[in-house]
Short mmCIF file of C-alpha atoms and ligand atoms in Angstrom, two decimals:
data_model
loop_
_atom_site.label_atom_id
_atom_site.label_comp_id
_atom_site.label_asym_id
_atom_site.label_seq_id
_atom_site.Cartn_x
_atom_site.Cartn_y
_atom_site.Cartn_z
CA MET A 106 -35.62 65.93 239.69
CA ALA A 107 -33.78 62.65 239.24
CA ARG A 108 -35.06 59.29 238.17
CA ILE A 109 -34.71 56.24 240.42
CA PHE A 110 -34.65 52.71 239.03
CA SER A 111 -34.47 49.40 240.83
CA GLY A 112 -35.28 45.78 240.12
CA ILE A 113 -36.13 42.59 241.93
CA GLN A 114 -36.20 39.07 240.53
CA PRO A 115 -39.62 37.41 240.57
CA THR A 116 -38.19 34.14 241.81
CA GLY A 117 -39.42 32.70 245.09
CA ILE A 118 -41.47 34.57 247.65
CA ALA A 119 -40.13 37.85 249.01
CA THR A 120 -38.67 37.52 252.49
CA LEU A 121 -38.38 39.75 255.51
CA GLY A 122 -34.83 40.39 254.22
CA ASN A 123 -36.14 41.74 250.91
CA TYR A 124 -38.66 43.84 252.83
CA LEU A 125 -36.30 45.44 255.36
CA GLY A 126 -33.34 45.58 252.95
CA ALA A 127 -35.04 46.77 249.78
CA ILE A 128 -38.81 47.05 249.45
CA ARG A 129 -39.31 49.29 252.50
CA ASN A 130 -36.69 51.70 251.15
CA TRP A 131 -38.44 51.77 247.80
CA VAL A 132 -41.69 52.70 249.52
CA ALA A 133 -39.90 55.53 251.34
CA LEU A 134 -38.28 56.78 248.12
CA GLN A 135 -41.68 57.17 246.47
CA ALA A 136 -42.51 59.92 248.94
CA GLY A 137 -39.55 62.02 247.76
CA GLU A 138 -38.99 64.32 244.79
CA ASP A 139 -37.66 61.76 242.36
CA ASP A 140 -39.52 59.63 239.82
CA CYS A 141 -39.45 55.96 240.81
CA ILE A 142 -39.43 53.01 238.44
CA PHE A 143 -39.56 49.50 239.93
CA CYS A 144 -39.16 46.49 237.71
CA LEU A 145 -39.84 42.77 238.13
CA VAL A 146 -36.80 41.48 236.29
CA ASP A 147 -38.07 38.32 234.64
CA LEU A 148 -35.38 38.48 231.93
CA HIS A 149 -32.78 38.28 234.70
CA ALA A 150 -34.71 35.44 236.35
CA ILE A 151 -34.31 33.09 233.37
CA THR A 152 -30.52 33.32 233.52
CA ALA A 153 -31.08 30.31 235.83
CA TRP A 154 -33.72 27.69 235.03
CA GLN A 155 -37.30 28.72 235.91
CA GLU A 156 -40.30 26.48 235.53
CA PRO A 157 -42.44 28.50 233.05
CA THR A 158 -45.72 28.14 234.97
CA ALA A 159 -44.00 29.04 238.23
CA LEU A 160 -42.29 32.08 236.72
CA ARG A 161 -45.61 33.48 235.53
CA ALA A 162 -47.20 32.88 238.95
CA GLN A 163 -44.22 34.36 240.79
CA THR A 164 -44.22 37.46 238.63
CA ARG A 165 -47.82 38.17 239.65
CA GLN A 166 -47.02 37.22 243.23
CA MET A 167 -44.05 39.59 243.49
CA ALA A 168 -46.17 42.38 241.99
CA ALA A 169 -48.87 41.67 244.60
CA VAL A 170 -46.30 41.70 247.42
CA LEU A 171 -44.80 45.02 246.29
CA LEU A 172 -48.24 46.63 246.07
CA ALA A 173 -49.20 45.20 249.46
CA CYS A 174 -45.98 46.63 250.95
CA GLY A 175 -47.02 50.08 249.76
CA ILE A 176 -45.57 50.53 246.28
CA SER A 177 -48.11 52.84 244.71
CA PRO A 178 -48.95 52.30 241.04
CA GLU A 179 -49.71 56.03 240.77
CA ARG A 180 -46.62 57.42 242.45
CA SER A 181 -44.28 54.84 240.93
CA ILE A 182 -44.06 52.86 237.74
CA LEU A 183 -44.31 49.12 238.45
CA PHE A 184 -44.01 46.63 235.58
CA HIS A 185 -42.33 43.45 234.41
CA GLN A 186 -39.18 43.72 232.33
CA SER A 187 -40.19 41.41 229.46
CA ALA A 188 -43.17 43.66 228.69
CA VAL A 189 -40.82 46.50 227.61
CA SER A 190 -38.66 45.40 224.70
CA ALA A 191 -36.31 48.37 225.11
CA HIS A 192 -34.48 46.46 227.88
CA ALA A 193 -33.47 43.57 225.62
CA ARG A 194 -32.60 45.86 222.71
CA LEU A 195 -30.30 48.07 224.76
CA ALA A 196 -28.81 45.01 226.48
CA TRP A 197 -27.76 43.68 223.08
CA ILE A 198 -26.00 46.93 222.26
CA PHE A 199 -24.29 46.80 225.67
CA ASN A 200 -23.21 43.19 225.00
CA CYS A 201 -21.24 44.70 222.13
CA VAL A 202 -19.85 47.59 224.21
CA ALA A 203 -18.79 45.72 227.37
CA ARG A 204 -15.54 43.76 227.20
CA ILE A 205 -15.13 40.11 228.17
CA GLY A 206 -12.39 41.15 230.58
CA TRP A 207 -14.82 43.40 232.46
CA LEU A 208 -17.35 40.60 232.91
CA ASN A 209 -14.62 38.19 233.98
CA ARG A 210 -14.10 40.35 237.05
CA MET A 211 -17.72 40.08 238.27
CA THR A 212 -17.66 38.31 241.61
CA GLN A 213 -21.39 37.51 241.57
CA PHE A 214 -20.94 35.48 238.37
CA LYS A 215 -18.08 33.59 239.99
CA ASP A 216 -20.22 32.91 243.08
CA LYS A 217 -23.31 31.87 241.15
CA ALA A 218 -21.50 29.80 238.52
CA GLY A 219 -19.29 28.11 241.10
CA ARG A 220 -17.49 25.09 239.76
CA ASP A 221 -20.07 24.68 237.02
CA ARG A 222 -18.72 27.58 234.99
CA GLU A 223 -18.88 25.81 231.64
CA ALA A 224 -22.46 24.66 232.20
CA VAL A 225 -24.25 27.87 233.25
CA SER A 226 -26.21 29.89 230.70
CA THR A 227 -24.52 32.61 228.66
CA GLY A 228 -27.30 34.85 230.00
CA LEU A 229 -25.86 34.54 233.52
CA TYR A 230 -22.55 35.79 232.16
CA VAL A 231 -24.01 38.90 230.47
CA TYR A 232 -26.49 39.50 233.32
CA PRO A 233 -24.70 42.73 234.36
CA ASN A 234 -25.01 44.15 230.82
CA LEU A 235 -28.78 43.66 231.00
CA MET A 236 -28.82 45.31 234.41
CA ALA A 237 -26.93 48.30 232.94
CA ALA A 238 -29.51 48.45 230.14
CA ASP A 239 -32.39 48.42 232.68
CA ILE A 240 -31.05 51.57 234.26
CA HIS A 241 -29.71 53.43 231.22
CA ALA A 242 -32.87 52.83 229.16
CA TYR A 243 -34.53 55.37 231.47
CA HIS A 244 -31.55 57.71 231.97
CA ALA A 245 -32.02 56.85 235.63
CA THR A 246 -29.26 58.24 237.84
CA LYS A 247 -30.08 56.85 241.27
CA VAL A 248 -30.21 53.13 241.92
CA PRO A 249 -31.08 51.69 245.34
CA VAL A 250 -29.34 48.32 245.78
CA GLY A 251 -27.74 46.10 248.37
CA ASP A 252 -23.95 46.26 248.57
CA ASP A 253 -23.66 42.98 246.63
CA GLN A 254 -24.78 44.89 243.51
CA LEU A 255 -22.22 47.71 243.67
CA GLN A 256 -19.81 46.03 241.29
CA HIS A 257 -22.58 45.74 238.71
CA LEU A 258 -23.28 49.47 239.01
CA GLU A 259 -19.61 50.30 238.47
CA LEU A 260 -19.77 48.17 235.35
CA ALA A 261 -22.90 50.06 234.24
CA ASN A 262 -20.91 53.30 234.54
CA ASP A 263 -17.99 51.82 232.59
CA ILE A 264 -20.36 50.72 229.83
CA ALA A 265 -21.97 54.17 229.65
CA GLU A 266 -18.58 55.84 229.49
CA LYS A 267 -17.34 53.57 226.69
CA PHE A 268 -20.61 54.00 224.77
CA ASN A 269 -20.36 57.79 225.09
CA HIS A 270 -16.73 57.70 224.02
CA ASP A 271 -17.21 55.29 221.10
CA PHE A 272 -20.21 57.12 219.69
CA GLY A 273 -19.00 60.63 220.45
CA SER A 274 -21.84 61.76 222.65
CA ALA A 275 -22.60 62.44 226.28
CA PHE A 276 -25.74 60.37 225.96
CA PHE A 277 -25.78 58.19 229.06
CA PRO A 278 -25.42 59.91 232.45
CA ARG A 279 -23.41 58.56 235.36
CA ILE A 280 -25.39 56.60 237.89
CA GLU A 281 -25.09 56.80 241.61
CA PRO A 282 -25.84 53.87 243.91
CA LEU A 283 -28.12 54.48 246.87
CA VAL A 284 -26.62 51.81 249.08
CA LEU A 285 -28.96 50.31 251.56
CA ARG A 286 -27.71 50.44 255.12
CA GLU A 287 -25.64 47.49 256.34
CA SER A 288 -27.88 47.38 259.42
CA ALA A 289 -30.79 46.47 257.15
CA ARG A 290 -29.17 43.15 256.32
CA VAL A 291 -31.26 40.32 257.71
CA MET A 292 -29.57 36.99 258.36
CA SER A 293 -30.92 33.44 258.26
CA LEU A 294 -32.88 32.28 261.32
CA ARG A 295 -30.88 29.04 261.28
CA ASP A 296 -27.38 30.48 260.76
CA GLY A 297 -26.46 34.03 261.74
CA ALA A 298 -23.56 34.04 259.29
CA ARG A 299 -25.71 33.62 256.18
CA LYS A 300 -28.09 36.09 254.53
CA MET A 301 -31.81 35.35 254.79
CA SER A 302 -32.63 34.31 251.25
CA LYS A 303 -35.69 33.29 249.25
CA SER A 304 -33.58 30.57 247.64
CA ASP A 305 -32.42 28.92 250.92
CA PRO A 306 -33.56 25.28 250.84
CA SER A 307 -34.82 25.52 254.45
CA ASP A 308 -38.11 27.40 254.83
CA GLN A 309 -37.33 27.64 258.57
CA SER A 310 -34.41 29.94 257.73
CA ARG A 311 -36.63 32.79 256.59
CA ILE A 312 -39.85 34.72 257.17
CA ASN A 313 -41.79 34.93 253.91
CA LEU A 314 -43.99 37.98 253.50
CA THR A 315 -46.87 35.60 252.80
CA ASP A 316 -46.37 33.48 255.98
CA THR A 317 -49.35 33.06 258.30
CA SER A 318 -49.16 34.50 261.82
CA GLU A 319 -48.86 30.97 263.25
CA SER A 320 -45.95 30.19 260.96
CA ILE A 321 -44.15 33.44 261.87
CA ALA A 322 -44.57 32.71 265.57
CA ALA A 323 -43.29 29.13 265.16
CA LYS A 324 -40.26 30.19 263.09
CA ILE A 325 -39.25 32.84 265.64
CA ARG A 326 -39.72 30.41 268.53
CA ARG A 327 -37.41 27.92 266.79
CA ALA A 328 -34.90 30.54 265.59
CA LYS A 329 -31.34 29.63 266.54
CA THR A 330 -29.91 31.48 269.55
CA ASP A 331 -27.17 30.86 272.09
CA PRO A 332 -27.60 29.91 275.78
CA ALA A 333 -26.56 33.26 277.32
CA PRO A 334 -29.17 35.92 278.13
CA LEU A 335 -29.38 39.04 275.94
CA PRO A 336 -26.46 41.37 276.70
CA ASP A 337 -26.78 44.90 278.08
CA ASN A 338 -24.73 46.58 275.40
CA VAL A 339 -24.24 46.39 271.67
CA ALA A 340 -20.52 45.60 271.81
CA GLU A 341 -21.34 42.24 273.35
CA LEU A 342 -23.39 41.27 270.30
CA THR A 343 -20.28 41.17 268.12
CA ASP A 344 -19.57 37.47 268.52
CA ARG A 345 -23.20 36.45 268.76
CA PRO A 346 -24.51 36.61 265.20
CA GLU A 347 -27.89 35.00 265.92
CA ALA A 348 -28.63 37.30 268.86
CA ARG A 349 -27.46 40.30 266.84
CA ASN A 350 -29.74 39.33 263.98
CA LEU A 351 -32.86 39.02 266.14
CA VAL A 352 -32.09 42.30 267.92
CA GLY A 353 -31.54 43.91 264.50
CA ILE A 354 -34.85 42.62 263.16
CA TYR A 355 -36.78 43.84 266.19
CA GLY A 356 -35.09 47.25 265.95
CA ALA A 357 -35.76 47.55 262.23
CA ILE A 358 -39.43 46.71 262.64
CA MET A 359 -39.97 48.97 265.67
CA GLY A 360 -37.75 51.82 264.45
CA LEU A 361 -35.33 51.38 267.38
CA SER A 362 -31.53 51.27 267.48
CA PRO A 363 -29.97 47.99 268.71
CA ALA A 364 -28.90 49.90 271.85
CA ALA A 365 -32.51 50.89 272.52
CA VAL A 366 -33.64 47.28 272.03
CA LEU A 367 -31.02 46.09 274.53
CA ALA A 368 -32.01 48.82 276.99
CA GLU A 369 -35.39 47.13 277.06
CA PHE A 370 -34.44 43.44 276.85
CA GLY A 371 -30.78 43.26 277.99
CA GLY A 372 -30.20 40.80 280.84
CA GLY A 373 -33.37 38.87 279.98
CA GLY A 374 -33.69 35.47 278.31
CA PHE A 375 -34.59 34.86 274.69
CA GLY A 376 -38.01 33.41 275.51
CA PRO A 377 -39.80 36.65 276.40
CA PHE A 378 -37.84 38.60 273.77
CA LYS A 379 -38.84 36.16 271.04
CA GLU A 380 -42.48 36.52 272.06
CA LYS A 381 -42.29 40.30 271.65
CA LEU A 382 -40.41 39.91 268.38
CA ALA A 383 -43.02 37.52 266.95
CA GLU A 384 -45.78 39.88 268.06
CA ALA A 385 -44.11 42.85 266.35
CA LEU A 386 -43.54 40.89 263.15
CA ILE A 387 -47.10 39.63 263.03
CA THR A 388 -48.54 43.12 263.63
CA HIS A 389 -46.38 44.45 260.81
CA LEU A 390 -46.61 41.62 258.31
CA GLU A 391 -50.17 40.38 258.75
CA PRO A 392 -51.70 43.29 256.77
CA ILE A 393 -49.09 42.76 254.03
CA ALA A 394 -49.95 39.06 253.73
CA ARG A 395 -53.67 39.86 253.72
CA GLN A 396 -53.36 42.51 251.00
CA THR A 397 -51.10 40.26 248.93
CA THR A 398 -53.88 37.67 248.92
CA GLU A 399 -56.42 40.32 247.94
CA TYR A 400 -54.32 41.39 244.95
CA LEU A 401 -53.74 37.77 243.93
CA ASP A 402 -57.45 37.03 244.15
CA ASP A 403 -57.96 39.53 241.33
CA PRO A 404 -55.41 38.57 238.65
CA THR A 405 -57.18 40.70 236.02
CA GLY A 406 -56.87 43.78 238.20
CA LEU A 407 -53.22 42.98 238.84
CA ASP A 408 -52.48 42.47 235.15
CA THR A 409 -54.24 45.73 234.31
CA LEU A 410 -51.90 47.54 236.72
CA LEU A 411 -48.83 45.81 235.27
CA ILE A 412 -49.83 46.57 231.67
CA ALA A 413 -50.44 50.23 232.55
CA GLY A 414 -47.01 50.30 234.24
CA ALA A 415 -45.37 48.78 231.17
CA ARG A 416 -46.98 51.41 228.91
CA ARG A 417 -45.65 54.23 231.07
CA ALA A 418 -42.21 52.59 231.21
CA SER A 419 -42.15 52.16 227.43
CA ALA A 420 -43.08 55.78 226.88
CA ILE A 421 -39.88 56.79 228.72
CA ALA A 422 -37.53 54.07 227.46
CA GLU A 423 -38.56 53.96 223.77
CA PRO A 424 -37.19 57.37 222.71
CA ILE A 425 -34.00 56.87 224.76
CA VAL A 426 -33.25 53.43 223.32
CA GLU A 427 -34.19 54.57 219.83
CA GLU A 428 -31.66 57.38 220.13
CA ALA A 429 -29.03 54.89 221.33
CA GLU A 430 -29.84 52.75 218.26
CA ARG A 431 -29.47 55.80 216.01
CA LEU A 432 -26.11 56.69 217.60
CA VAL A 433 -24.91 53.12 216.96
CA GLY A 434 -25.84 53.47 213.29
CA PHE A 435 -29.03 51.47 213.05
CA LEU A 436 -31.52 52.77 210.51
CA THR A 437 -34.24 54.05 212.87
CA ARG A 438 -37.66 55.55 212.35
CA SER A 439 -36.26 59.04 212.74
CA ASP A 440 -34.12 58.46 209.61
CA GLN A 441 -36.86 56.93 207.59
CA ASN A 442 -39.32 59.82 207.47
CA LEU A 443 -42.31 57.52 207.14
P1 AMP B 268 -32.72 39.09 245.85
O1 AMP B 268 -33.69 38.43 246.78
O2 AMP B 268 -31.33 38.57 246.00
O3 AMP B 268 -33.23 39.12 244.42
O4 AMP B 268 -32.61 40.61 246.29
C1 AMP B 268 -33.58 41.61 246.04
C2 AMP B 268 -33.28 42.82 246.91
O5 AMP B 268 -33.47 42.50 248.29
C3 AMP B 268 -31.84 43.33 246.80
O6 AMP B 268 -31.84 44.75 246.85
C4 AMP B 268 -31.14 42.75 248.00
O7 AMP B 268 -30.05 43.53 248.43
C5 AMP B 268 -32.27 42.74 249.05
N1 AMP B 268 -32.08 41.60 249.99
C6 AMP B 268 -32.14 40.28 249.69
N2 AMP B 268 -31.94 39.52 250.80
C7 AMP B 268 -31.71 40.38 251.82
C8 AMP B 268 -31.43 40.22 253.22
N3 AMP B 268 -31.35 39.01 253.80
N4 AMP B 268 -31.26 41.33 253.97
C9 AMP B 268 -31.35 42.55 253.42
N5 AMP B 268 -31.62 42.78 252.12
C10 AMP B 268 -31.80 41.72 251.32
N1 LIG B 269 -29.44 42.32 239.98
C1 LIG B 269 -30.36 42.88 240.96
C2 LIG B 269 -30.43 41.94 242.19
O1 LIG B 269 -30.19 40.77 242.08
C3 LIG B 269 -31.74 43.04 240.37
C4 LIG B 269 -31.73 44.07 239.27
C5 LIG B 269 -31.87 43.83 237.94
C6 LIG B 269 -31.54 45.47 239.43
N2 LIG B 269 -31.80 45.01 237.24
C7 LIG B 269 -31.60 46.01 238.12
C8 LIG B 269 -31.31 46.29 240.53
C9 LIG B 269 -31.40 47.39 237.89
C10 LIG B 269 -31.14 47.66 240.30
C11 LIG B 269 -31.18 48.20 238.99
O2 LIG B 269 -30.80 42.41 243.26
#
């Protein structure tokens, strides 16, 4: 039995992209053999400025969304990162194992820092070391991520290898990415070339999992398309990113291939197709939005779940990180016989 670990930043409201690209896969993984640990990575979130009150609210909100989507607090461990100190402790050790040259190659840092490289936080720079610590603190070996995170997972393997080499042990196992299917990538409703993102300034570009049915219907009605009718075959979607995106979303929600979607709607206009798409989304997302509200209406219940999750997470991570600390040469409780 392997251990699965994944994380999501509690910044902004989860989108349909997060749901189809990540959360839904997490829910499916829970049904398998492996232990699942899902973490709201608030330490990662503060690598960019977060309004403190908003961060607290968004941490509860993301927990509520995950539970509403079907993450089970019994089958899985769900908690927020800052509640388990092992993450930060192991991340510090990894800051001293990883090399500056390795971090300099991280394309996500380059993208996020942009031209402001001198002004971003040092946390943003060592972000991948913390991500490696998240995973290795549990000896997790399977990590579901989008393809944008693959470079970080390679780095996590490099760190583990150097740690094992430097401290003469085979302590940290290799990790294996579970890459989410390319077809699960949802694009912006305003621009088929950009990913749907919770940080996009335009709310019209995305479906939030907390949107009302009216709002979902309006966003789909206004979604960018092109003037031609829907094509009869998938090859003709290649140069039509907006059409491809909407067909992809409908297929992902209904469990149909793009070819099957086109078999039904090919040759028709976008109007009737968009109506069906909005209907499918509302049927699927309305219960999620409703349950999210129910969880949020009971913050004490939500916090009780998160605290219980953090206790279970700590029980796994504590002995692993303490052993890493011992290997490094820290005087740990196991040496002190007290
Ligand atoms: P983020 O919202 O960037 O913190 O991503 C959290 C998780 O959702 C990651 O596993 C991403 O790969 C996934 N994700 C984010 N946006 C999308 C999208 N538009 N389509 C598919 N997956 C996404
Ligand atoms: N960096 C990941 C993202 O932006 C989130 C994350 C943090 C994560 N720690 C992790 C994902 C550990 C997998 C494993 O999507």
